[in-house]
JSON list of C-alpha atoms in Angstrom, two decimals:
[
{"chain": "A", "resi": 1301, "resn": "MET", "atom": "CA", "xyz": [2.15, -12.70, 1.05]},
{"chain": "A", "resi": 1302, "resn": "ARG", "atom": "CA", "xyz": [0.33, -14.33, -1.84]},
{"chain": "A", "resi": 1303, "resn": "GLU", "atom": "CA", "xyz": [2.12, -14.12, -5.16]},
{"chain": "A", "resi": 1304, "resn": "LYS", "atom": "CA", "xyz": [-0.77, -13.03, -7.37]},
{"chain": "A", "resi": 1305, "resn": "PRO", "atom": "CA", "xyz": [-1.45, -9.63, -5.76]},
{"chain": "A", "resi": 1306, "resn": "LEU", "atom": "CA", "xyz": [2.28, -8.90, -5.60]},
{"chain": "A", "resi": 1307, "resn": "HIS", "atom": "CA", "xyz": [2.84, -9.61, -9.29]},
{"chain": "A", "resi": 1308, "resn": "LYS", "atom": "CA", "xyz": [-0.38, -7.85, -10.31]},
{"chain": "A", "resi": 1309, "resn": "ILE", "atom": "CA", "xyz": [0.97, -4.48, -9.15]},
{"chain": "A", "resi": 1310, "resn": "GLY", "atom": "CA", "xyz": [3.74, -4.69, -11.74]},
{"chain": "A", "resi": 1311, "resn": "ASP", "atom": "CA", "xyz": [7.36, -3.68, -11.44]},
{"chain": "A", "resi": 1312, "resn": "GLU", "atom": "CA", "xyz": [6.64, -0.08, -10.51]},
{"chain": "A", "resi": 1313, "resn": "LEU", "atom": "CA", "xyz": [4.04, 1.31, -8.12]},
{"chain": "A", "resi": 1314, "resn": "SER", "atom": "CA", "xyz": [2.79, 4.64, -9.41]},
{"chain": "A", "resi": 1315, "resn": "ARG", "atom": "CA", "xyz": [2.38, 5.68, -5.78]},
{"chain": "A", "resi": 1316, "resn": "LEU", "atom": "CA", "xyz": [6.14, 5.47, -5.25]},
{"chain": "A", "resi": 1317, "resn": "ARG", "atom": "CA", "xyz": [7.19, 7.43, -8.33]},
{"chain": "A", "resi": 1318, "resn": "GLN", "atom": "CA", "xyz": [9.06, 10.41, -6.94]},
{"chain": "A", "resi": 1319, "resn": "GLU", "atom": "CA", "xyz": [7.78, 12.75, -9.63]},
{"chain": "A", "resi": 1320, "resn": "LEU", "atom": "CA", "xyz": [4.13, 11.97, -8.88]},
{"chain": "A", "resi": 1321, "resn": "THR", "atom": "CA", "xyz": [2.41, 14.64, -6.79]},
{"chain": "A", "resi": 1322, "resn": "ARG", "atom": "CA", "xyz": [-0.80, 14.67, -4.81]},
{"chain": "A", "resi": 1323, "resn": "GLY", "atom": "CA", "xyz": [-2.29, 16.46, -1.83]},
{"chain": "A", "resi": 1324, "resn": "ALA", "atom": "CA", "xyz": [0.30, 15.32, 0.69]},
{"chain": "A", "resi": 1325, "resn": "GLU", "atom": "CA", "xyz": [1.75, 18.69, 1.55]},
{"chain": "A", "resi": 1326, "resn": "HIS", "atom": "CA", "xyz": [0.65, 18.32, 5.14]},
{"chain": "A", "resi": 1327, "resn": "LEU", "atom": "CA", "xyz": [3.03, 15.42, 5.63]},
{"chain": "A", "resi": 1328, "resn": "SER", "atom": "CA", "xyz": [6.45, 16.21, 7.05]},
{"chain": "A", "resi": 1329, "resn": "GLN", "atom": "CA", "xyz": [9.23, 13.76, 7.62]},
{"chain": "A", "resi": 1330, "resn": "PRO", "atom": "CA", "xyz": [9.13, 12.71, 11.29]},
{"chain": "A", "resi": 1331, "resn": "VAL", "atom": "CA", "xyz": [11.92, 13.95, 13.52]},
{"chain": "A", "resi": 1332, "resn": "GLY", "atom": "CA", "xyz": [14.40, 11.17, 14.21]},
{"chain": "A", "resi": 1333, "resn": "PHE", "atom": "CA", "xyz": [13.31, 9.07, 11.24]},
{"chain": "A", "resi": 1334, "resn": "GLY", "atom": "CA", "xyz": [15.92, 8.22, 8.68]},
{"chain": "A", "resi": 1335, "resn": "ILE", "atom": "CA", "xyz": [17.96, 5.50, 7.09]},
{"chain": "A", "resi": 1336, "resn": "ASP", "atom": "CA", "xyz": [21.34, 4.46, 8.43]},
{"chain": "A", "resi": 1337, "resn": "GLY", "atom": "CA", "xyz": [23.79, 4.87, 5.56]},
{"chain": "A", "resi": 1338, "resn": "GLU", "atom": "CA", "xyz": [26.09, 2.21, 7.00]},
{"chain": "A", "resi": 1339, "resn": "LEU", "atom": "CA", "xyz": [23.26, -0.31, 6.98]},
{"chain": "A", "resi": 1340, "resn": "VAL", "atom": "CA", "xyz": [22.49, 0.59, 3.37]},
{"chain": "A", "resi": 1341, "resn": "SER", "atom": "CA", "xyz": [26.15, 0.08, 2.42]},
{"chain": "A", "resi": 1342, "resn": "GLY", "atom": "CA", "xyz": [26.09, -3.23, 4.24]},
{"chain": "A", "resi": 1343, "resn": "LEU", "atom": "CA", "xyz": [22.98, -4.33, 2.37]},
{"chain": "A", "resi": 1344, "resn": "ILE", "atom": "CA", "xyz": [24.51, -3.48, -0.99]},
{"chain": "A", "resi": 1345, "resn": "ALA", "atom": "CA", "xyz": [27.68, -5.37, -0.02]},
{"chain": "A", "resi": 1346, "resn": "ASP", "atom": "CA", "xyz": [25.62, -8.31, 1.30]},
{"chain": "A", "resi": 1347, "resn": "GLU", "atom": "CA", "xyz": [27.33, -7.96, 4.67]},
{"chain": "A", "resi": 1348, "resn": "LEU", "atom": "CA", "xyz": [24.39, -7.39, 7.03]},
{"chain": "A", "resi": 1349, "resn": "SER", "atom": "CA", "xyz": [23.48, -9.75, 9.81]},
{"chain": "A", "resi": 1350, "resn": "PRO", "atom": "CA", "xyz": [19.82, -10.83, 10.01]},
{"chain": "A", "resi": 1351, "resn": "ARG", "atom": "CA", "xyz": [19.32, -8.40, 12.90]},
{"chain": "A", "resi": 1352, "resn": "GLN", "atom": "CA", "xyz": [20.85, -5.50, 10.95]},
{"chain": "A", "resi": 1353, "resn": "GLU", "atom": "CA", "xyz": [18.80, -6.26, 7.86]},
{"chain": "A", "resi": 1354, "resn": "ALA", "atom": "CA", "xyz": [15.62, -6.33, 9.94]},
{"chain": "A", "resi": 1355, "resn": "GLU", "atom": "CA", "xyz": [16.61, -2.98, 11.46]},
{"chain": "A", "resi": 1356, "resn": "LEU", "atom": "CA", "xyz": [17.08, -1.49, 7.99]},
{"chain": "A", "resi": 1357, "resn": "ALA", "atom": "CA", "xyz": [13.73, -2.91, 6.86]},
{"chain": "A", "resi": 1358, "resn": "GLY", "atom": "CA", "xyz": [12.07, -1.15, 9.79]},
{"chain": "A", "resi": 1359, "resn": "GLN", "atom": "CA", "xyz": [13.70, 2.14, 8.84]},
{"chain": "A", "resi": 1360, "resn": "VAL", "atom": "CA", "xyz": [12.59, 1.80, 5.22]},
{"chain": "A", "resi": 1361, "resn": "ALA", "atom": "CA", "xyz": [9.04, 0.91, 6.26]},
{"chain": "A", "resi": 1362, "resn": "ARG", "atom": "CA", "xyz": [8.76, 3.97, 8.51]},
{"chain": "A", "resi": 1363, "resn": "LEU", "atom": "CA", "xyz": [9.99, 6.30, 5.76]},
{"chain": "A", "resi": 1364, "resn": "LEU", "atom": "CA", "xyz": [8.09, 4.85, 2.83]},
{"chain": "A", "resi": 1365, "resn": "PRO", "atom": "CA", "xyz": [4.84, 6.83, 3.37]},
{"chain": "A", "resi": 1366, "resn": "PHE", "atom": "CA", "xyz": [6.93, 10.02, 3.29]},
{"chain": "A", "resi": 1367, "resn": "HIS", "atom": "CA", "xyz": [8.44, 9.43, -0.15]},
{"chain": "A", "resi": 1368, "resn": "TYR", "atom": "CA", "xyz": [6.76, 12.64, -1.36]},
{"chain": "A", "resi": 1369, "resn": "VAL", "atom": "CA", "xyz": [8.60, 14.81, 1.13]},
{"chain": "A", "resi": 1370, "resn": "GLN", "atom": "CA", "xyz": [11.94, 13.05, 1.53]},
{"chain": "A", "resi": 1371, "resn": "THR", "atom": "CA", "xyz": [15.07, 15.15, 1.18]},
{"chain": "A", "resi": 1372, "resn": "ASN", "atom": "CA", "xyz": [17.23, 14.55, -1.86]},
{"chain": "A", "resi": 1373, "resn": "THR", "atom": "CA", "xyz": [19.71, 12.67, 0.33]},
{"chain": "A", "resi": 1374, "resn": "TYR", "atom": "CA", "xyz": [17.13, 10.23, 1.66]},
{"chain": "A", "resi": 1375, "resn": "ALA", "atom": "CA", "xyz": [15.54, 9.88, -1.76]},
{"chain": "A", "resi": 1376, "resn": "SER", "atom": "CA", "xyz": [18.95, 8.92, -3.15]},
{"chain": "A", "resi": 1377, "resn": "ILE", "atom": "CA", "xyz": [19.51, 6.38, -0.38]},
{"chain": "A", "resi": 1378, "resn": "MET", "atom": "CA", "xyz": [16.06, 4.89, -0.96]},
{"chain": "A", "resi": 1379, "resn": "SER", "atom": "CA", "xyz": [16.86, 4.63, -4.66]},
{"chain": "A", "resi": 1380, "resn": "GLN", "atom": "CA", "xyz": [20.04, 2.74, -3.80]},
{"chain": "A", "resi": 1381, "resn": "VAL", "atom": "CA", "xyz": [18.10, 0.26, -1.69]},
{"chain": "A", "resi": 1382, "resn": "THR", "atom": "CA", "xyz": [15.40, -0.17, -4.33]},
{"chain": "A", "resi": 1383, "resn": "ASP", "atom": "CA", "xyz": [17.87, -0.57, -7.17]},
{"chain": "A", "resi": 1384, "resn": "HIS", "atom": "CA", "xyz": [19.94, -3.10, -5.23]},
{"chain": "A", "resi": 1385, "resn": "LEU", "atom": "CA", "xyz": [16.86, -5.18, -4.48]},
{"chain": "A", "resi": 1386, "resn": "GLY", "atom": "CA", "xyz": [15.77, -5.09, -8.14]},
{"chain": "A", "resi": 1387, "resn": "GLY", "atom": "CA", "xyz": [12.92, -2.58, -8.27]},
{"chain": "A", "resi": 1388, "resn": "GLN", "atom": "CA", "xyz": [9.85, -1.55, -6.32]},
{"chain": "A", "resi": 1389, "resn": "GLN", "atom": "CA", "xyz": [8.11, -4.92, -6.51]},
{"chain": "A", "resi": 1390, "resn": "LYS", "atom": "CA", "xyz": [11.25, -6.54, -5.11]},
{"chain": "A", "resi": 1391, "resn": "LEU", "atom": "CA", "xyz": [11.41, -3.85, -2.41]},
{"chain": "A", "resi": 1392, "resn": "VAL", "atom": "CA", "xyz": [7.89, -4.75, -1.32]},
{"chain": "A", "resi": 1393, "resn": "ASP", "atom": "CA", "xyz": [8.75, -8.46, -1.42]},
{"chain": "A", "resi": 1394, "resn": "TRP", "atom": "CA", "xyz": [11.86, -7.79, 0.70]},
{"chain": "A", "resi": 1395, "resn": "LEU", "atom": "CA", "xyz": [9.91, -5.85, 3.33]},
{"chain": "A", "resi": 1396, "resn": "ASP", "atom": "CA", "xyz": [7.42, -8.71, 3.55]},
{"chain": "A", "resi": 1397, "resn": "ARG", "atom": "CA", "xyz": [10.18, -10.97, 4.86]},
{"chain": "A", "resi": 1398, "resn": "PHE", "atom": "CA", "xyz": [10.32, -9.08, 8.16]},
{"chain": "A", "resi": 1399, "resn": "PRO", "atom": "CA", "xyz": [7.43, -9.41, 10.67]},
{"chain": "A", "resi": 1400, "resn": "GLY", "atom": "CA", "xyz": [5.89, -6.34, 12.22]},
{"chain": "A", "resi": 1401, "resn": "LEU", "atom": "CA", "xyz": [5.71, -2.96, 10.54]},
{"chain": "A", "resi": 1402, "resn": "PRO", "atom": "CA", "xyz": [7.80, -3.90, 7.46]},
{"chain": "A", "resi": 1403, "resn": "ARG", "atom": "CA", "xyz": [5.50, -6.80, 6.53]},
{"chain": "A", "resi": 1404, "resn": "LEU", "atom": "CA", "xyz": [2.35, -4.81, 7.23]},
{"chain": "A", "resi": 1405, "resn": "THR", "atom": "CA", "xyz": [3.67, -1.89, 5.18]},
{"chain": "A", "resi": 1406, "resn": "ALA", "atom": "CA", "xyz": [4.51, -4.19, 2.28]},
{"chain": "A", "resi": 1407, "resn": "ARG", "atom": "CA", "xyz": [1.03, -5.67, 2.20]},
{"chain": "A", "resi": 1408, "resn": "LEU", "atom": "CA", "xyz": [-0.65, -2.30, 2.47]},
{"chain": "A", "resi": 1409, "resn": "TYR", "atom": "CA", "xyz": [1.36, -1.04, -0.49]},
{"chain": "A", "resi": 1410, "resn": "VAL", "atom": "CA", "xyz": [0.32, -4.04, -2.54]},
{"chain": "A", "resi": 1411, "resn": "LEU", "atom": "CA", "xyz": [-3.30, -3.12, -1.83]},
{"chain": "A", "resi": 1412, "resn": "MET", "atom": "CA", "xyz": [-2.60, 0.53, -2.68]},
{"chain": "A", "resi": 1413, "resn": "GLY", "atom": "CA", "xyz": [-1.02, -0.52, -5.95]},
{"chain": "A", "resi": 1414, "resn": "LEU", "atom": "CA", "xyz": [-4.06, -2.60, -6.86]},
{"chain": "A", "resi": 1415, "resn": "LEU", "atom": "CA", "xyz": [-6.45, 0.21, -5.94]},
{"chain": "A", "resi": 1416, "resn": "ASP", "atom": "CA", "xyz": [-4.46, 2.65, -8.07]},
{"chain": "A", "resi": 1417, "resn": "GLY", "atom": "CA", "xyz": [-4.61, 0.21, -10.97]},
{"chain": "A", "resi": 1418, "resn": "PHE", "atom": "CA", "xyz": [-8.31, -0.59, -10.74]},
{"chain": "A", "resi": 1419, "resn": "SER", "atom": "CA", "xyz": [-9.32, 3.01, -10.00]},
{"chain": "A", "resi": 1420, "resn": "GLU", "atom": "CA", "xyz": [-9.22, 3.97, -13.68]},
{"chain": "A", "resi": 1421, "resn": "LYS", "atom": "CA", "xyz": [-10.99, 0.86, -14.98]},
{"chain": "A", "resi": 1422, "resn": "HIS", "atom": "CA", "xyz": [-14.33, 2.02, -16.36]},
{"chain": "A", "resi": 1423, "resn": "ALA", "atom": "CA", "xyz": [-16.14, -1.17, -15.36]},
{"chain": "A", "resi": 1424, "resn": "VAL", "atom": "CA", "xyz": [-14.91, -0.90, -11.77]},
{"chain": "A", "resi": 1425, "resn": "VAL", "atom": "CA", "xyz": [-15.89, 2.78, -11.52]},
{"chain": "A", "resi": 1426, "resn": "THR", "atom": "CA", "xyz": [-19.35, 2.00, -12.93]},
{"chain": "A", "resi": 1427, "resn": "ALA", "atom": "CA", "xyz": [-19.85, -0.94, -10.57]},
{"chain": "A", "resi": 1428, "resn": "LEU", "atom": "CA", "xyz": [-18.79, 1.17, -7.59]},
{"chain": "A", "resi": 1429, "resn": "ARG", "atom": "CA", "xyz": [-21.06, 4.02, -8.63]},
{"chain": "A", "resi": 1430, "resn": "GLU", "atom": "CA", "xyz": [-24.05, 1.66, -8.94]},
{"chain": "A", "resi": 1431, "resn": "PHE", "atom": "CA", "xyz": [-23.24, 0.11, -5.58]},
{"chain": "A", "resi": 1432, "resn": "ARG", "atom": "CA", "xyz": [-23.04, 3.52, -3.92]},
{"chain": "A", "resi": 1433, "resn": "GLU", "atom": "CA", "xyz": [-26.43, 4.47, -5.31]},
{"chain": "A", "resi": 1434, "resn": "ARG", "atom": "CA", "xyz": [-27.78, 1.81, -2.93]},
{"chain": "A", "resi": 1435, "resn": "THR", "atom": "CA", "xyz": [-25.16, 2.22, -0.21]},
{"chain": "A", "resi": 1436, "resn": "PRO", "atom": "CA", "xyz": [-23.64, 5.71, -0.41]},
{"chain": "A", "resi": 1437, "resn": "TYR", "atom": "CA", "xyz": [-21.12, 5.04, 2.34]},
{"chain": "A", "resi": 1438, "resn": "PRO", "atom": "CA", "xyz": [-20.22, 1.35, 2.68]},
{"chain": "A", "resi": 1439, "resn": "SER", "atom": "CA", "xyz": [-19.32, 0.06, 6.11]},
{"chain": "A", "resi": 1440, "resn": "GLY", "atom": "CA", "xyz": [-16.07, 1.52, 7.41]},
{"chain": "A", "resi": 1441, "resn": "LEU", "atom": "CA", "xyz": [-15.72, 4.08, 4.60]},
{"chain": "A", "resi": 1442, "resn": "LYS", "atom": "CA", "xyz": [-17.82, 6.94, 5.90]},
{"chain": "A", "resi": 1443, "resn": "GLY", "atom": "CA", "xyz": [-15.58, 9.95, 6.39]},
{"chain": "A", "resi": 1444, "resn": "TYR", "atom": "CA", "xyz": [-13.15, 8.70, 3.77]},
{"chain": "A", "resi": 1445, "resn": "LEU", "atom": "CA", "xyz": [-15.32, 8.81, 0.64]},
{"chain": "A", "resi": 1446, "resn": "VAL", "atom": "CA", "xyz": [-16.51, 11.96, -1.09]},
{"chain": "A", "resi": 1447, "resn": "PRO", "atom": "CA", "xyz": [-20.09, 11.89, -2.42]},
{"chain": "A", "resi": 1448, "resn": "GLU", "atom": "CA", "xyz": [-19.09, 11.59, -6.09]},
{"chain": "A", "resi": 1449, "resn": "THR", "atom": "CA", "xyz": [-17.75, 8.35, -7.53]},
{"chain": "A", "resi": 1450, "resn": "ASP", "atom": "CA", "xyz": [-15.20, 8.71, -10.31]},
{"chain": "A", "resi": 1451, "resn": "ASP", "atom": "CA", "xyz": [-11.88, 7.34, -11.52]},
{"chain": "A", "resi": 1452, "resn": "GLU", "atom": "CA", "xyz": [-10.11, 8.80, -8.50]},
{"chain": "A", "resi": 1453, "resn": "THR", "atom": "CA", "xyz": [-12.29, 7.21, -5.83]},
{"chain": "A", "resi": 1454, "resn": "LEU", "atom": "CA", "xyz": [-10.33, 4.02, -5.20]},
{"chain": "A", "resi": 1455, "resn": "ALA", "atom": "CA", "xyz": [-7.01, 5.80, -5.64]},
{"chain": "A", "resi": 1456, "resn": "GLY", "atom": "CA", "xyz": [-8.26, 8.34, -3.10]},
{"chain": "A", "resi": 1457, "resn": "LEU", "atom": "CA", "xyz": [-8.84, 5.57, -0.59]},
{"chain": "A", "resi": 1458, "resn": "ALA", "atom": "CA", "xyz": [-5.32, 4.32, -1.26]},
{"chain": "A", "resi": 1459, "resn": "SER", "atom": "CA", "xyz": [-4.03, 7.81, -0.47]},
{"chain": "A", "resi": 1460, "resn": "ARG", "atom": "CA", "xyz": [-5.96, 7.89, 2.81]},
{"chain": "A", "resi": 1461, "resn": "ILE", "atom": "CA", "xyz": [-4.49, 4.51, 3.75]},
{"chain": "A", "resi": 1462, "resn": "GLU", "atom": "CA", "xyz": [-1.00, 5.83, 3.04]},
{"chain": "A", "resi": 1463, "resn": "ASP", "atom": "CA", "xyz": [-1.64, 9.02, 5.03]},
{"chain": "A", "resi": 1464, "resn": "LEU", "atom": "CA", "xyz": [-2.81, 7.06, 8.07]},
{"chain": "A", "resi": 1465, "resn": "LEU", "atom": "CA", "xyz": [0.21, 4.78, 7.81]},
{"chain": "A", "resi": 1466, "resn": "GLY", "atom": "CA", "xyz": [2.52, 7.79, 7.73]},
{"chain": "A", "resi": 1467, "resn": "ASP", "atom": "CA", "xyz": [0.73, 9.38, 10.69]},
{"chain": "A", "resi": 1468, "resn": "GLY", "atom": "CA", "xyz": [1.31, 6.25, 12.75]},
{"chain": "A", "resi": 1469, "resn": "GLU", "atom": "CA", "xyz": [-2.43, 5.56, 12.94]},
{"chain": "A", "resi": 1470, "resn": "THR", "atom": "CA", "xyz": [-1.85, 1.86, 12.32]},
{"chain": "A", "resi": 1471, "resn": "ASP", "atom": "CA", "xyz": [-5.15, 0.58, 13.69]},
{"chain": "A", "resi": 1472, "resn": "ARG", "atom": "CA", "xyz": [-7.21, 3.06, 11.67]},
{"chain": "A", "resi": 1473, "resn": "CYS", "atom": "CA", "xyz": [-5.06, 2.39, 8.64]},
{"chain": "A", "resi": 1474, "resn": "VAL", "atom": "CA", "xyz": [-5.71, -1.35, 8.84]},
{"chain": "A", "resi": 1475, "resn": "GLU", "atom": "CA", "xyz": [-9.43, -0.82, 9.49]},
{"chain": "A", "resi": 1476, "resn": "LEU", "atom": "CA", "xyz": [-9.70, 1.37, 6.39]},
{"chain": "A", "resi": 1477, "resn": "ALA", "atom": "CA", "xyz": [-7.69, -1.05, 4.27]},
{"chain": "A", "resi": 1478, "resn": "LEU", "atom": "CA", "xyz": [-9.87, -4.00, 5.30]},
{"chain": "A", "resi": 1479, "resn": "ALA", "atom": "CA", "xyz": [-13.10, -2.04, 4.77]},
{"chain": "A", "resi": 1480, "resn": "THR", "atom": "CA", "xyz": [-11.86, -1.05, 1.33]},
{"chain": "A", "resi": 1481, "resn": "THR", "atom": "CA", "xyz": [-11.15, -4.66, 0.34]},
{"chain": "A", "resi": 1482, "resn": "VAL", "atom": "CA", "xyz": [-14.64, -5.68, 1.49]},
{"chain": "A", "resi": 1483, "resn": "CYS", "atom": "CA", "xyz": [-16.25, -2.92, -0.56]},
{"chain": "A", "resi": 1484, "resn": "ALA", "atom": "CA", "xyz": [-14.19, -3.75, -3.64]},
{"chain": "A", "resi": 1485, "resn": "ARG", "atom": "CA", "xyz": [-15.04, -7.43, -3.20]},
{"chain": "A", "resi": 1486, "resn": "GLN", "atom": "CA", "xyz": [-18.75, -6.56, -3.18]},
{"chain": "A", "resi": 1487, "resn": "ILE", "atom": "CA", "xyz": [-18.57, -4.73, -6.50]},
{"chain": "A", "resi": 1488, "resn": "ALA", "atom": "CA", "xyz": [-16.34, -7.34, -8.16]},
{"chain": "A", "resi": 1489, "resn": "PRO", "atom": "CA", "xyz": [-19.12, -9.52, -9.70]},
{"chain": "A", "resi": 1490, "resn": "ARG", "atom": "CA", "xyz": [-20.78, -6.51, -11.34]},
{"chain": "A", "resi": 1491, "resn": "ALA", "atom": "CA", "xyz": [-17.44, -5.18, -12.60]},
{"chain": "A", "resi": 1492, "resn": "ALA", "atom": "CA", "xyz": [-16.68, -8.58, -14.15]},
{"chain": "A", "resi": 1493, "resn": "GLU", "atom": "CA", "xyz": [-20.07, -8.54, -15.89]},
{"chain": "A", "resi": 1494, "resn": "LEU", "atom": "CA", "xyz": [-19.17, -5.22, -17.46]},
{"chain": "A", "resi": 1495, "resn": "ASP", "atom": "CA", "xyz": [-15.60, -6.18, -18.34]},
{"chain": "A", "resi": 1496, "resn": "PRO", "atom": "CA", "xyz": [-14.24, -9.74, -18.10]},
{"chain": "A", "resi": 1497, "resn": "GLU", "atom": "CA", "xyz": [-10.71, -8.31, -17.96]},
{"chain": "A", "resi": 1498, "resn": "VAL", "atom": "CA", "xyz": [-11.28, -7.30, -14.34]},
{"chain": "A", "resi": 1499, "resn": "ASP", "atom": "CA", "xyz": [-12.70, -10.66, -13.26]},
{"chain": "A", "resi": 1500, "resn": "ASP", "atom": "CA", "xyz": [-9.82, -11.12, -10.80]},
{"chain": "A", "resi": 1501, "resn": "LEU", "atom": "CA", "xyz": [-10.79, -8.09, -8.69]},
{"chain": "A", "resi": 1502, "resn": "GLY", "atom": "CA", "xyz": [-12.65, -10.17, -6.10]},
{"chain": "A", "resi": 1503, "resn": "GLU", "atom": "CA", "xyz": [-9.90, -12.77, -5.77]},
{"chain": "A", "resi": 1504, "resn": "LEU", "atom": "CA", "xyz": [-7.22, -10.11, -5.39]},
{"chain": "A", "resi": 1505, "resn": "MET", "atom": "CA", "xyz": [-9.20, -8.29, -2.71]},
{"chain": "A", "resi": 1506, "resn": "ASP", "atom": "CA", "xyz": [-9.74, -11.55, -0.83]},
{"chain": "A", "resi": 1507, "resn": "HIS", "atom": "CA", "xyz": [-6.00, -12.18, -0.89]},
{"chain": "A", "resi": 1508, "resn": "CYS", "atom": "CA", "xyz": [-5.19, -8.66, 0.28]},
{"chain": "A", "resi": 1509, "resn": "HIS", "atom": "CA", "xyz": [-7.75, -8.85, 3.07]},
{"chain": "A", "resi": 1510, "resn": "GLN", "atom": "CA", "xyz": [-6.24, -12.08, 4.37]},
{"chain": "A", "resi": 1511, "resn": "ASP", "atom": "CA", "xyz": [-2.65, -10.86, 4.01]},
{"chain": "A", "resi": 1512, "resn": "ILE", "atom": "CA", "xyz": [-3.24, -7.54, 5.77]},
{"chain": "A", "resi": 1513, "resn": "GLN", "atom": "CA", "xyz": [-5.27, -9.12, 8.55]},
{"chain": "A", "resi": 1514, "resn": "GLU", "atom": "CA", "xyz": [-2.54, -11.69, 9.13]},
{"chain": "A", "resi": 1515, "resn": "ALA", "atom": "CA", "xyz": [0.24, -9.07, 9.16]},
{"chain": "A", "resi": 1516, "resn": "ALA", "atom": "CA", "xyz": [-1.71, -6.76, 11.47]},
{"chain": "A", "resi": 1517, "resn": "SER", "atom": "CA", "xyz": [-2.38, -9.57, 13.96]},
{"chain": "A", "resi": 1518, "resn": "ALA", "atom": "CA", "xyz": [1.33, -10.44, 13.98]},
{"chain": "A", "resi": 1519, "resn": "GLU", "atom": "CA", "xyz": [2.28, -6.81, 14.54]},
{"chain": "A", "resi": 1520, "resn": "ASP", "atom": "CA", "xyz": [-0.14, -6.58, 17.48]},
{"chain": "A", "resi": 1521, "resn": "ARG", "atom": "CA", "xyz": [1.71, -9.52, 19.03]},
{"chain": "A", "resi": 1522, "resn": "THR", "atom": "CA", "xyz": [5.12, -7.87, 18.53]},
{"chain": "A", "resi": 1523, "resn": "GLN", "atom": "CA", "xyz": [3.81, -4.63, 20.06]},
{"chain": "A", "resi": 1524, "resn": "GLY", "atom": "CA", "xyz": [2.25, -6.42, 23.01]}
]
């Protein structure tokens, strides 16, 4: 994963703050999903084998989209993992070390973090609104976008990506993520005209597109 998008999301992803709420009430923690407490203890003690650490990374990746509905016990265990690794950015970086679902999940959360951050930038909202006046539903986004464009539009797409990831709809999740990066890349020049402080939007979306595409292709190979 490229360093710039990872560091751009900051130390804390607003999407992973436990106290944050959104319309995710329909999500329920999947039966049989959980985190092995012994593996967590082993991670904290630096006693896991590479195979065990990869197993734990898979468990964390499967649970991450359900952070809104985790029980207090699992939330506490996730906090232990996150704190041991050094924060949410380090958690994402750690997941990226393991091919398959952990790496794909990490890269999707980097994109979600960027979308959450850019969603409230006035120049980005204006550029997206102008773009949608010409193309109301950009390629791949029909069915995911509401007619109005506001400071929740990009964050809303991030939420849909997270929902699809949690539902196990990996292919649709990746398709939506890639379509979102393409759309954001298209509005980037106009956004930079309006506010030079967002002149890295296009570069960041290019990086995310490449990272997610690469991780998804690798996961397809592991599934095959």
